[in-house]
Structure formats: C-alpha cells, structure tokens
mmCIF file of C-alpha atoms in Angstrom:
data_model
loop_
_atom_site.group_PDB
_atom_site.id
_atom_site.type_symbol
_atom_site.label_atom_id
_atom_site.label_comp_id
_atom_site.label_asym_id
_atom_site.label_seq_id
_atom_site.Cartn_x
_atom_site.Cartn_y
_atom_site.Cartn_z
ATOM 1 C CA MET U 65 84.683 88.979 57.356
ATOM 2 C CA ASN U 66 88.248 89.179 56.161
ATOM 3 C CA THR U 67 90.795 87.458 58.446
ATOM 4 C CA SER U 68 93.022 90.533 58.625
ATOM 5 C CA LEU U 69 90.059 92.644 59.696
ATOM 6 C CA GLU U 70 89.148 90.089 62.354
ATOM 7 C CA GLU U 71 92.710 90.138 63.673
ATOM 8 C CA GLU U 72 92.700 93.945 63.743
ATOM 9 C CA LYS U 73 89.400 93.868 65.613
ATOM 10 C CA ARG U 74 90.773 91.367 68.149
ATOM 11 C CA ALA U 75 93.942 93.430 68.620
ATOM 12 C CA LEU U 76 91.909 96.618 69.112
ATOM 13 C CA LEU U 77 89.619 94.934 71.639
ATOM 14 C CA GLU U 78 92.610 93.575 73.542
ATOM 15 C CA ARG U 79 94.170 97.054 73.700
ATOM 16 C CA MET U 80 90.862 98.470 74.963
ATOM 17 C CA HIS U 81 90.623 95.788 77.662
ATOM 18 C CA ALA U 82 94.249 96.389 78.670
ATOM 19 C CA SER U 83 93.580 100.122 78.909
ATOM 20 C CA ARG U 84 90.513 99.515 81.082
ATOM 21 C CA ARG U 85 92.482 97.185 83.374
ATOM 22 C CA ASN U 86 95.178 99.841 83.654
ATOM 23 C CA PHE U 87 92.678 102.558 84.641
ATOM 24 C CA ARG U 88 90.932 100.267 87.116
ATOM 25 C CA SER U 89 94.210 99.349 88.796
ATOM 26 C CA ARG U 90 95.139 103.024 88.969
ATOM 27 C CA PHE U 91 91.884 104.399 90.392
ATOM 28 C CA VAL U 92 90.374 101.581 92.467
ATOM 29 C CA ASP U 93 90.934 101.488 96.224
ATOM 30 C CA GLU U 94 93.349 98.809 97.345
ATOM 31 C CA ASP U 95 91.099 97.826 100.274
ATOM 32 C CA ASN U 96 88.070 97.304 98.033
ATOM 33 C CA HIS U 97 89.055 94.636 95.524
ATOM 34 C CA ASN U 98 85.514 93.976 94.232
ATOM 35 C CA TYR U 99 84.821 97.575 93.240
ATOM 36 C CA GLY U 100 86.744 97.361 89.975
ATOM 37 C CA HIS U 101 84.609 94.654 88.400
ATOM 38 C CA PRO U 102 82.170 95.749 85.674
ATOM 39 C CA GLY U 103 79.126 94.422 87.560
ATOM 40 C CA ASP U 104 79.933 96.694 90.512
ATOM 41 C CA ALA U 105 80.383 99.875 88.487
ATOM 42 C CA HIS U 106 77.179 101.356 89.891
ATOM 43 C CA ALA U 107 77.589 99.926 93.385
ATOM 44 C CA PHE U 108 76.641 102.064 96.364
ATOM 45 C CA PRO U 109 78.428 104.241 97.503
ATOM 46 C CA ARG U 110 80.444 105.549 94.578
ATOM 47 C CA SER U 111 81.959 108.759 95.962
ATOM 48 C CA HIS U 112 85.028 108.664 98.184
ATOM 49 C CA THR U 113 83.438 111.120 100.612
ATOM 50 C CA PHE U 114 80.350 108.994 101.147
ATOM 51 C CA LYS U 115 82.492 105.857 101.446
ATOM 52 C CA PHE U 116 84.410 107.593 104.238
ATOM 53 C CA LEU U 117 81.183 108.626 105.964
ATOM 54 C CA THR U 118 79.754 105.098 105.865
ATOM 55 C CA ARG U 119 83.004 103.374 106.893
ATOM 56 C CA HIS U 120 83.942 105.808 109.680
ATOM 57 C CA PRO U 121 80.698 106.998 111.308
ATOM 58 C CA TYR U 122 82.356 108.106 114.573
ATOM 59 C CA SER U 123 84.934 110.212 112.752
ATOM 60 C CA SER U 124 82.128 111.752 110.702
ATOM 61 C CA ALA U 125 80.142 112.535 113.843
ATOM 62 C CA ALA U 126 83.204 114.154 115.440
ATOM 63 C CA ILE U 127 83.815 116.287 112.351
ATOM 64 C CA GLY U 128 80.151 117.354 112.368
ATOM 65 C CA LEU U 129 80.328 118.224 116.059
ATOM 66 C CA LEU U 130 83.482 120.287 115.536
ATOM 67 C CA ALA U 131 81.870 122.112 112.616
ATOM 68 C CA THR U 132 78.789 122.885 114.716
ATOM 69 C CA LEU U 133 80.913 124.167 117.592
ATOM 70 C CA ALA U 134 82.953 126.317 115.217
ATOM 71 C CA VAL U 135 79.793 127.872 113.764
ATOM 72 C CA ARG U 136 78.388 128.556 117.244
ATOM 73 C CA ALA U 137 81.684 130.091 118.377
ATOM 74 C CA ALA U 138 81.740 132.378 115.359
ATOM 75 C CA LYS U 139 78.369 133.942 116.276
#
C-alpha cells in the first residue's frame, strides 16, 4: 500500500477513535466507569430506567405502591 494512503488511513482511524471517546465521555454515567468499554457495550442492564430499578429497589417499590394507590383512588 502507498505510504500516503496508510497515513490517511491511520489519521482517519485516529479521528474515529477520538470521536468514539468523545461520545462515550458524553453519554456514560460518571458512577459507572466500566460501562464505556467496548467489551461492556451489551452489559445488563442497558436502559437508564432499568438501572434505576435495579439500583434503587425500595424507591421503585414506593413508586409502584403510590401508582397502585392512585389507580384505586381514581375508581
């Protein structure tokens, strides 16, 4: 391969990696430092809602209880 093409390829790959690092730093939770690594991309749980439910089970139970009471009161 031509050396100029190899350098262009390396520069393009470096820009892609920099862009990925930028997006990861922007969208990854600060309290979960391991989530941004490529091996953990499909780690459980992925959604923020389900992360909240698994990390705060008592808050989730209270919210469910309040929702149930609100539905019963509306009848």
